[in-house]
Amino acid sequence: MIEFSNYDILRNLLFATQWTILLSLAAFIGGSSVALTLTALRLTRNKVVHSLIRGYVELFQGTPLLMQMFLCFFGLSMLGYEISAWGAAILSLTFFTSAFLVEIWRGCIDTLPKGQWEASRCLGMSFLQILRYIILPQAIRVAVAPTVGFSVQVIKGTALASVIGFVELTKVGTMLNNATFEPFKVFTLVAIIYFLLCYPLSLYSKVLEKKFNGSR
Amino acid sequence: MLHFADLLQYSDVFFSGLLTTVELTVLTTILGIAVGTSCASIRQYGNKTSQRVVSIYVELIRNTPFIVQLFFIFFGLPALGVRLSPWEASMIALTINLGAYSTEIIRAGLASISKGQIEAAKVLGLTFRQTLTRVIFIPAFEKIYPALVSQCIIVMLGSAVISQISVEDLTYAANLVQSRNFRAFESYLVTAALYLGLSILLRFAFNSIGKRLFVYREAP
């Protein structure tokens, strides 16, 4: 039997943290690209597109992330599409992230008074010009703080990938727990690492919120 | 390709899982909001030390994943001599989780009640109790009610994780069924639909409670 010193435990956990960070980044990039596309589609003011996006958001916000992961991982492979735990985790986290981001960004665009659209149109600006010069500069300022805040949810969401067997921080935590029988120590360390990843982002989001609220 | 009929014989498994999830949700919603209300009051009106303790609690919970909190309580605490059943551990974990999030939400509501409003209540001769309920808490809750409802639903969906410490909830039922008949996609699809139905139902229930709770506005 291998003995695990405190150093070994920490070393393994920190190694696994890399995968948590990588998965978070992949999910965030994937999620925001999908959300960006959906937000752009929403701007076309097509009723059918609106209700489809509404349904998409409702579907992924109304079901547990864990269930989405199970569906992507076990479900898809049962249907004949082979997918790795890594692929399933990214896929489901992308759905999850985009469903929340599209809703956050919708709010940011909707807070701008309607008169701005009308005024820009009266000034003879094209749709793209309105977006480029009027709407986006303001909407992005409002959107940064809640988006950074949501990235914390993405990092925490990656912990669920441990359930489908993706070896990241939480999974290594349970594995080390099984090897060392020191759950208190192991899970305290795991929690501390997550906290160190998430807390700076939470703080930064709060700072941004104050900054942009003050300037308006 | 999909065979939903194979799930029919397991409908009682799904039903009992659903019941467990609903039970836990109702219990932890009540307890969690109670914890949140107390902690929010401390954050808003308490002294410096207690304010700091509450904000440490809130930040610790908000910045760690629920599954780690659950594992810490279920696997970690027995090392300190606190032995909990899976059911107890998940109830405590869910309550602590919702408590932290609702503290932040309810505090925002309390912060929106201006001092002048409380002073006005005093001048008008309202008792302490009346001031507390009618001037502070009900208006504060009315402002943050939608956010609170969303958070409760998020916690309900998050409770899917407790299947990992073998609480026999809806997700546990889905895992059990798919391990019996190997219809993973169908089983998880039905379960996801049940969760979706549950979250729609929960929102509906909360909204009708809200209508009762905040009815005072309609009085002449």
Short mmCIF file of C-alpha atoms in Angstrom, two decimals:
data_model
loop_
_atom_site.label_atom_id
_atom_site.label_comp_id
_atom_site.label_asym_id
_atom_site.label_seq_id
_atom_site.Cartn_x
_atom_site.Cartn_y
_atom_site.Cartn_z
CA MET A 1 0.00 0.00 0.00
CA ILE A 2 1.24 3.46 -0.90
CA GLU A 3 1.49 6.00 1.88
CA PHE A 4 0.29 9.48 1.01
CA SER A 5 2.04 12.33 2.75
CA ASN A 6 0.38 15.73 2.98
CA TYR A 7 2.68 16.84 0.21
CA ASP A 8 1.49 14.01 -2.05
CA ILE A 9 -2.14 14.87 -1.42
CA LEU A 10 -1.61 18.53 -2.20
CA ARG A 11 0.50 17.77 -5.25
CA ASN A 12 -2.16 15.48 -6.70
CA LEU A 13 -4.91 17.97 -5.98
CA LEU A 14 -3.01 20.81 -7.58
CA PHE A 15 -2.33 18.66 -10.62
CA ALA A 16 -6.05 17.96 -10.91
CA THR A 17 -6.79 21.67 -10.53
CA GLN A 18 -5.25 22.18 -13.96
CA TRP A 19 -8.00 20.06 -15.45
CA THR A 20 -10.66 21.96 -13.56
CA ILE A 21 -9.27 25.22 -14.93
CA LEU A 22 -9.01 23.83 -18.44
CA LEU A 23 -12.54 22.47 -18.36
CA SER A 24 -13.84 25.79 -17.00
CA LEU A 25 -12.10 27.70 -19.77
CA ALA A 26 -13.35 25.35 -22.47
CA ALA A 27 -16.90 25.51 -21.11
CA PHE A 28 -16.80 29.27 -20.79
CA ILE A 29 -15.44 29.79 -24.29
CA GLY A 30 -17.90 27.30 -25.76
CA GLY A 31 -20.80 28.68 -23.75
CA SER A 32 -20.13 32.30 -24.58
CA SER A 33 -19.76 31.58 -28.31
CA VAL A 34 -23.12 29.83 -28.36
CA ALA A 35 -24.66 32.57 -26.22
CA LEU A 36 -23.23 35.24 -28.52
CA THR A 37 -24.77 33.55 -31.55
CA LEU A 38 -28.12 33.23 -29.80
CA THR A 39 -28.02 36.85 -28.62
CA ALA A 40 -27.30 37.98 -32.18
CA LEU A 41 -30.19 35.85 -33.46
CA ARG A 42 -32.44 37.39 -30.81
CA LEU A 43 -31.74 40.88 -32.11
CA THR A 44 -33.44 40.02 -35.39
CA ARG A 45 -36.78 40.30 -33.54
CA ASN A 46 -38.17 37.24 -35.27
CA LYS A 47 -40.99 35.77 -33.15
CA VAL A 48 -40.17 32.15 -33.94
CA VAL A 49 -36.48 32.63 -33.14
CA HIS A 50 -37.43 34.33 -29.88
CA SER A 51 -39.61 31.51 -28.70
CA LEU A 52 -37.04 28.91 -29.74
CA ILE A 53 -34.37 30.67 -27.67
CA ARG A 54 -36.87 31.04 -24.83
CA GLY A 55 -37.42 27.26 -24.98
CA TYR A 56 -33.69 26.56 -25.08
CA VAL A 57 -33.11 28.70 -21.98
CA GLU A 58 -36.09 27.20 -20.18
CA LEU A 59 -34.92 23.68 -21.00
CA PHE A 60 -31.35 24.06 -19.78
CA GLN A 61 -32.15 26.27 -16.81
CA GLY A 62 -35.01 24.04 -15.75
CA THR A 63 -33.14 20.73 -15.66
CA PRO A 64 -30.22 19.78 -13.41
CA LEU A 65 -26.74 20.14 -14.90
CA LEU A 66 -26.03 16.63 -13.64
CA MET A 67 -28.90 15.26 -15.72
CA GLN A 68 -27.61 17.11 -18.80
CA MET A 69 -24.23 15.49 -18.23
CA PHE A 70 -25.75 12.02 -17.86
CA LEU A 71 -27.72 12.56 -21.06
CA CYS A 72 -24.63 13.69 -22.94
CA PHE A 73 -22.41 10.96 -21.56
CA PHE A 74 -24.47 7.79 -21.05
CA GLY A 75 -27.34 8.79 -23.26
CA LEU A 76 -25.39 9.64 -26.39
CA SER A 77 -23.18 6.58 -26.17
CA MET A 78 -26.26 4.39 -25.78
CA LEU A 79 -27.58 5.95 -28.98
CA GLY A 80 -24.38 4.94 -30.72
CA TYR A 81 -22.39 8.17 -30.56
CA GLU A 82 -19.17 7.45 -28.70
CA ILE A 83 -18.27 10.37 -26.49
CA SER A 84 -15.52 10.71 -23.87
CA ALA A 85 -16.14 12.05 -20.38
CA TRP A 86 -14.16 15.13 -21.39
CA GLY A 87 -16.36 15.64 -24.47
CA ALA A 88 -19.58 15.08 -22.57
CA ALA A 89 -18.50 17.48 -19.82
CA ILE A 90 -17.64 20.23 -22.29
CA LEU A 91 -20.83 19.66 -24.29
CA SER A 92 -23.15 19.80 -21.30
CA LEU A 93 -21.33 22.70 -19.64
CA THR A 94 -21.53 24.60 -22.94
CA PHE A 95 -25.31 24.15 -23.00
CA PHE A 96 -25.57 25.14 -19.35
CA THR A 97 -23.31 28.20 -19.66
CA SER A 98 -24.91 29.47 -22.84
CA ALA A 99 -28.43 29.15 -21.44
CA PHE A 100 -27.53 31.38 -18.50
CA LEU A 101 -25.35 33.83 -20.43
CA VAL A 102 -27.93 34.41 -23.14
CA GLU A 103 -30.42 35.33 -20.41
CA ILE A 104 -27.92 37.63 -18.66
CA TRP A 105 -27.00 39.39 -21.90
CA ARG A 106 -30.63 39.72 -22.91
CA GLY A 107 -31.18 41.62 -19.67
CA CYS A 108 -28.21 43.88 -20.41
CA ILE A 109 -29.50 44.81 -23.85
CA ASP A 110 -33.05 45.25 -22.61
CA THR A 111 -32.01 47.72 -19.88
CA LEU A 112 -31.10 50.22 -22.59
CA PRO A 113 -34.07 52.49 -23.25
CA LYS A 114 -35.99 51.70 -26.43
CA GLY A 115 -35.77 55.33 -27.43
CA GLN A 116 -32.11 54.84 -28.27
CA TRP A 117 -32.96 52.35 -31.02
CA GLU A 118 -35.62 54.67 -32.36
CA ALA A 119 -33.43 57.76 -32.18
CA SER A 120 -30.55 56.00 -33.97
CA ARG A 121 -32.91 54.84 -36.66
CA CYS A 122 -34.24 58.37 -37.07
CA LEU A 123 -30.67 59.56 -37.51
CA GLY A 124 -30.43 57.20 -40.44
CA MET A 125 -28.10 54.62 -38.93
CA SER A 126 -28.17 51.07 -40.22
CA PHE A 127 -28.86 48.11 -37.95
CA LEU A 128 -25.18 47.23 -37.72
CA GLN A 129 -24.20 50.81 -37.06
CA ILE A 130 -26.71 51.05 -34.23
CA LEU A 131 -25.24 47.90 -32.72
CA ARG A 132 -21.65 48.97 -33.22
CA TYR A 133 -21.86 52.58 -32.02
CA ILE A 134 -24.89 52.79 -29.74
CA ILE A 135 -26.03 49.51 -28.22
CA LEU A 136 -22.95 47.31 -27.75
CA PRO A 137 -20.64 49.87 -26.09
CA GLN A 138 -23.28 50.43 -23.41
CA ALA A 139 -24.50 46.84 -23.14
CA ILE A 140 -20.98 45.43 -22.77
CA ARG A 141 -20.24 47.77 -19.88
CA VAL A 142 -23.35 46.53 -18.08
CA ALA A 143 -22.67 42.90 -19.01
CA VAL A 144 -19.10 42.52 -17.77
CA ALA A 145 -19.83 42.30 -14.04
CA PRO A 146 -22.61 39.65 -14.16
CA THR A 147 -20.64 37.67 -16.76
CA VAL A 148 -17.57 37.52 -14.53
CA GLY A 149 -19.90 36.64 -11.66
CA PHE A 150 -21.36 33.80 -13.67
CA SER A 151 -17.93 32.38 -14.47
CA VAL A 152 -17.85 31.33 -10.81
CA GLN A 153 -20.92 29.18 -11.48
CA VAL A 154 -19.12 27.59 -14.41
CA ILE A 155 -16.10 26.66 -12.29
CA LYS A 156 -18.39 25.17 -9.66
CA GLY A 157 -20.34 23.40 -12.38
CA THR A 158 -17.21 21.58 -13.54
CA ALA A 159 -17.19 19.75 -10.19
CA LEU A 160 -20.13 17.71 -11.48
CA ALA A 161 -17.96 16.29 -14.25
CA SER A 162 -16.44 14.12 -11.52
CA VAL A 163 -19.69 12.16 -11.45
CA ILE A 164 -19.32 10.99 -15.05
CA GLY A 165 -15.72 10.03 -14.32
CA PHE A 166 -13.80 13.00 -15.63
CA VAL A 167 -10.70 13.28 -13.46
CA GLU A 168 -10.65 16.85 -12.16
CA LEU A 169 -10.34 18.35 -8.70
CA THR A 170 -13.42 16.81 -7.09
CA LYS A 171 -12.78 13.40 -8.62
CA VAL A 172 -9.17 13.35 -7.41
CA GLY A 173 -10.53 14.44 -4.03
CA THR A 174 -12.79 11.38 -3.83
CA MET A 175 -10.00 9.15 -5.14
CA LEU A 176 -7.56 10.44 -2.53
CA ASN A 177 -10.24 10.03 0.10
CA ASN A 178 -10.61 6.38 -0.86
CA ALA A 179 -6.84 5.90 -0.71
CA THR A 180 -6.03 7.79 2.48
CA PHE A 181 -9.25 7.53 4.55
CA GLU A 182 -8.75 11.13 5.55
CA PRO A 183 -11.93 12.72 4.19
CA PHE A 184 -11.80 15.73 6.46
CA LYS A 185 -8.35 16.78 5.34
CA VAL A 186 -8.88 15.97 1.66
CA PHE A 187 -12.23 17.69 1.23
CA THR A 188 -11.09 20.71 3.23
CA LEU A 189 -8.18 21.08 0.82
CA VAL A 190 -10.46 20.59 -2.18
CA ALA A 191 -12.82 23.25 -0.86
CA ILE A 192 -9.93 25.64 -0.23
CA ILE A 193 -8.64 25.22 -3.79
CA TYR A 194 -12.09 25.88 -5.25
CA PHE A 195 -12.41 28.89 -2.99
CA LEU A 196 -9.07 30.25 -4.17
CA LEU A 197 -10.20 29.83 -7.78
CA CYS A 198 -13.63 31.37 -7.33
CA TYR A 199 -13.27 34.07 -4.71
CA PRO A 200 -11.03 36.41 -6.75
CA LEU A 201 -13.57 36.25 -9.57
CA SER A 202 -16.43 36.99 -7.16
CA LEU A 203 -14.52 39.95 -5.75
CA TYR A 204 -13.62 41.21 -9.21
CA SER A 205 -17.25 41.00 -10.28
CA LYS A 206 -18.26 43.06 -7.24
CA VAL A 207 -15.61 45.67 -7.99
CA LEU A 208 -16.75 45.90 -11.61
CA GLU A 209 -20.35 46.25 -10.51
CA LYS A 210 -19.50 49.18 -8.24
CA LYS A 211 -17.36 50.80 -10.92
CA PHE A 212 -20.00 50.68 -13.63
CA ASN A 213 -22.88 51.60 -11.37
CA GLY A 214 -20.95 54.61 -10.13
CA SER A 215 -20.18 55.93 -13.57
CA ARG A 216 -23.76 55.97 -14.73
CA MET B 1 -34.89 3.72 -31.63
CA LEU B 2 -36.24 5.02 -28.34
CA HIS B 3 -38.20 2.66 -26.15
CA PHE B 4 -40.06 4.59 -23.51
CA ALA B 5 -42.43 1.70 -22.89
CA ASP B 6 -39.60 -0.14 -21.12
CA LEU B 7 -39.75 2.50 -18.41
CA LEU B 8 -43.40 1.97 -17.58
CA GLN B 9 -42.81 -0.93 -15.22
CA TYR B 10 -40.48 1.31 -13.20
CA SER B 11 -42.97 4.13 -12.77
CA ASP B 12 -43.16 3.50 -9.02
CA VAL B 13 -39.37 3.88 -8.75
CA PHE B 14 -39.56 7.23 -10.51
CA PHE B 15 -42.51 8.26 -8.39
CA SER B 16 -40.84 7.53 -5.07
CA GLY B 17 -37.71 9.32 -6.26
CA LEU B 18 -39.78 12.32 -7.27
CA LEU B 19 -41.45 12.28 -3.86
CA THR B 20 -38.08 12.31 -2.08
CA THR B 21 -36.88 15.24 -4.20
CA VAL B 22 -40.07 17.19 -3.53
CA GLU B 23 -39.92 16.43 0.18
CA LEU B 24 -36.33 17.57 0.47
CA THR B 25 -36.99 20.65 -1.63
CA VAL B 26 -39.93 21.79 0.49
CA LEU B 27 -38.06 21.17 3.74
CA THR B 28 -34.84 22.84 2.67
CA THR B 29 -36.65 25.79 1.08
CA ILE B 30 -38.35 26.57 4.37
CA LEU B 31 -35.23 26.00 6.46
CA GLY B 32 -32.92 27.72 3.98
CA ILE B 33 -35.04 30.86 3.78
CA ALA B 34 -35.23 30.90 7.58
CA VAL B 35 -31.43 30.71 7.78
CA GLY B 36 -31.13 33.33 5.03
CA THR B 37 -33.54 35.71 6.75
CA SER B 38 -31.70 35.46 10.07
CA CYS B 39 -28.29 35.89 8.51
CA ALA B 40 -29.48 38.76 6.32
CA SER B 41 -30.88 40.53 9.39
CA ILE B 42 -27.53 40.09 11.13
CA ARG B 43 -25.67 41.40 8.09
CA GLN B 44 -27.94 44.41 7.87
CA TYR B 45 -28.56 45.28 11.53
CA GLY B 46 -26.05 43.26 13.59
CA ASN B 47 -22.74 44.35 15.10
CA LYS B 48 -19.41 44.26 13.30
CA THR B 49 -18.22 40.86 14.53
CA SER B 50 -21.43 39.02 13.72
CA GLN B 51 -21.58 40.74 10.33
CA ARG B 52 -18.11 39.46 9.58
CA VAL B 53 -18.97 35.90 10.64
CA VAL B 54 -22.03 35.90 8.38
CA SER B 55 -20.12 37.23 5.39
CA ILE B 56 -17.43 34.59 5.83
CA TYR B 57 -20.14 31.92 5.85
CA VAL B 58 -21.77 33.39 2.74
CA GLU B 59 -18.53 33.72 0.78
CA LEU B 60 -17.30 30.25 1.75
CA ILE B 61 -20.49 28.61 0.51
CA ARG B 62 -20.91 30.75 -2.58
CA ASN B 63 -17.39 30.07 -3.79
CA THR B 64 -17.26 26.28 -3.44
CA PRO B 65 -19.23 23.67 -5.42
CA PHE B 66 -22.26 22.11 -3.77
CA ILE B 67 -20.93 18.61 -4.36
CA VAL B 68 -17.79 19.41 -2.34
CA GLN B 69 -19.89 20.83 0.48
CA LEU B 70 -21.99 17.68 0.43
CA PHE B 71 -18.94 15.38 0.47
CA PHE B 72 -17.38 17.43 3.24
CA ILE B 73 -20.48 17.09 5.40
CA PHE B 74 -21.15 13.44 4.59
CA PHE B 75 -17.59 12.03 4.44
CA GLY B 76 -15.60 14.68 6.31
CA LEU B 77 -17.65 15.35 9.42
CA PRO B 78 -17.72 11.71 10.65
CA ALA B 79 -13.96 12.08 11.15
CA LEU B 80 -14.84 14.66 13.80
CA GLY B 81 -17.35 12.28 15.36
CA VAL B 82 -20.48 13.71 13.71
CA ARG B 83 -22.19 10.78 12.03
CA LEU B 84 -25.00 11.64 9.63
CA SER B 85 -27.30 9.56 7.45
CA PRO B 86 -27.26 10.43 3.73
CA TRP B 87 -30.67 12.03 4.11
CA GLU B 88 -29.58 14.19 7.06
CA ALA B 89 -26.32 15.15 5.38
CA SER B 90 -28.07 16.27 2.21
CA MET B 91 -30.70 18.18 4.12
CA ILE B 92 -28.03 20.04 6.06
CA ALA B 93 -25.94 20.68 2.95
CA LEU B 94 -28.91 21.97 0.95
CA THR B 95 -30.07 24.18 3.81
CA ILE B 96 -26.60 25.65 4.33
CA ASN B 97 -26.30 26.22 0.59
CA LEU B 98 -29.65 27.92 0.12
CA GLY B 99 -29.09 29.81 3.38
CA ALA B 100 -25.93 31.44 2.04
CA TYR B 101 -27.41 32.43 -1.31
CA SER B 102 -30.67 33.68 0.17
CA THR B 103 -28.73 35.74 2.74
CA GLU B 104 -27.27 37.79 -0.10
CA ILE B 105 -30.63 38.12 -1.82
CA ILE B 106 -32.65 39.00 1.27
CA ARG B 107 -29.99 41.45 2.45
CA ALA B 108 -30.42 43.36 -0.80
CA GLY B 109 -34.13 43.55 -0.02
CA LEU B 110 -33.50 44.79 3.52
CA ALA B 111 -31.02 47.36 2.24
CA SER B 112 -33.71 48.77 -0.03
CA ILE B 113 -35.91 49.68 2.96
CA SER B 114 -34.98 53.25 3.75
CA LYS B 115 -34.42 54.42 7.30
CA GLY B 116 -37.05 57.09 6.88
CA GLN B 117 -39.65 54.42 6.28
CA ILE B 118 -38.84 52.76 9.61
CA GLU B 119 -38.80 56.09 11.42
CA ALA B 120 -42.13 57.00 9.85
CA ALA B 121 -43.59 53.75 11.16
CA LYS B 122 -42.36 54.64 14.64
CA VAL B 123 -43.88 58.12 14.43
CA LEU B 124 -47.18 56.68 13.29
CA GLY B 125 -47.23 54.58 16.44
CA LEU B 126 -46.81 51.14 14.90
CA THR B 127 -45.63 48.52 17.37
CA PHE B 128 -42.22 46.90 16.96
CA ARG B 129 -43.82 43.76 15.58
CA GLN B 130 -45.94 45.62 13.08
CA THR B 131 -42.95 47.59 11.91
CA LEU B 132 -40.90 44.45 11.54
CA THR B 133 -43.45 42.55 9.48
CA ARG B 134 -45.36 45.21 7.56
CA VAL B 135 -42.75 47.89 7.09
CA ILE B 136 -39.53 45.91 6.86
CA PHE B 137 -39.90 42.26 5.95
CA ILE B 138 -42.92 42.05 3.65
CA PRO B 139 -41.85 45.00 1.45
CA ALA B 140 -38.26 43.73 1.46
CA PHE B 141 -39.33 40.24 0.40
CA GLU B 142 -41.63 41.63 -2.25
CA LYS B 143 -38.70 43.36 -3.93
CA ILE B 144 -36.44 40.32 -4.05
CA TYR B 145 -39.10 37.62 -4.41
CA PRO B 146 -38.37 36.71 -8.07
CA ALA B 147 -34.65 36.31 -7.32
CA LEU B 148 -35.41 34.21 -4.26
CA VAL B 149 -37.75 31.96 -6.23
CA SER B 150 -35.08 31.42 -8.90
CA GLN B 151 -32.53 30.54 -6.26
CA CYS B 152 -34.85 28.01 -4.63
CA ILE B 153 -35.35 26.36 -8.03
CA ILE B 154 -31.59 26.32 -8.63
CA VAL B 155 -31.11 24.59 -5.30
CA MET B 156 -33.83 22.07 -6.16
CA LEU B 157 -32.03 21.27 -9.42
CA GLY B 158 -28.73 21.13 -7.57
CA SER B 159 -30.19 18.52 -5.26
CA ALA B 160 -29.71 16.00 -8.09
CA VAL B 161 -26.18 15.64 -6.73
CA ILE B 162 -27.34 14.02 -3.48
CA SER B 163 -27.92 10.81 -5.44
CA GLN B 164 -24.11 10.50 -5.22
CA ILE B 165 -24.29 9.79 -1.50
CA SER B 166 -27.12 7.32 -2.21
CA VAL B 167 -30.12 9.38 -1.19
CA GLU B 168 -32.92 7.81 -3.19
CA ASP B 169 -34.04 10.91 -5.04
CA LEU B 170 -35.18 11.33 -8.63
CA THR B 171 -31.66 11.10 -10.08
CA TYR B 172 -30.98 7.97 -8.04
CA ALA B 173 -34.15 6.49 -9.54
CA ALA B 174 -32.93 7.33 -13.04
CA ASN B 175 -29.58 5.64 -12.36
CA LEU B 176 -31.28 2.62 -10.87
CA VAL B 177 -33.64 2.19 -13.82
CA GLN B 178 -30.91 2.59 -16.44
CA SER B 179 -28.75 0.05 -14.63
CA ARG B 180 -31.64 -2.42 -14.74
CA ASN B 181 -32.80 -2.10 -18.34
CA PHE B 182 -29.87 -0.29 -20.01
CA ARG B 183 -32.20 2.34 -21.45
CA ALA B 184 -29.97 5.20 -20.34
CA PHE B 185 -31.11 7.84 -22.82
CA GLU B 186 -34.81 7.22 -22.24
CA SER B 187 -34.42 7.06 -18.49
CA TYR B 188 -32.46 10.30 -18.24
CA LEU B 189 -34.71 12.04 -20.73
CA VAL B 190 -37.81 11.20 -18.71
CA THR B 191 -36.06 12.29 -15.53
CA ALA B 192 -34.95 15.57 -17.09
CA ALA B 193 -38.56 16.15 -18.17
CA LEU B 194 -39.73 15.44 -14.62
CA TYR B 195 -37.23 17.95 -13.24
CA LEU B 196 -38.38 20.50 -15.81
CA GLY B 197 -42.00 19.91 -14.79
CA LEU B 198 -41.02 20.21 -11.15
CA SER B 199 -39.26 23.53 -11.68
CA ILE B 200 -42.23 24.93 -13.62
CA LEU B 201 -44.58 23.70 -10.88
CA LEU B 202 -42.38 25.16 -8.16
CA ARG B 203 -42.33 28.55 -9.87
CA PHE B 204 -46.10 28.42 -10.19
CA ALA B 205 -46.52 27.49 -6.50
CA PHE B 206 -44.17 30.27 -5.39
CA ASN B 207 -45.98 32.80 -7.53
CA SER B 208 -49.34 31.93 -6.04
CA ILE B 209 -47.89 32.12 -2.54
CA GLY B 210 -46.41 35.49 -3.51
CA LYS B 211 -49.80 36.75 -4.64
CA ARG B 212 -51.25 35.91 -1.22
CA LEU B 213 -48.29 37.29 0.68
CA PHE B 214 -48.07 40.64 -1.05
CA VAL B 215 -51.77 41.28 -1.31
CA TYR B 216 -51.71 44.35 0.95
CA ARG B 217 -51.10 46.64 -2.00
CA GLU B 218 -54.56 46.09 -3.34
CA ALA B 219 -56.21 47.38 -0.16
CA PRO B 220 -57.66 50.88 -0.62
#
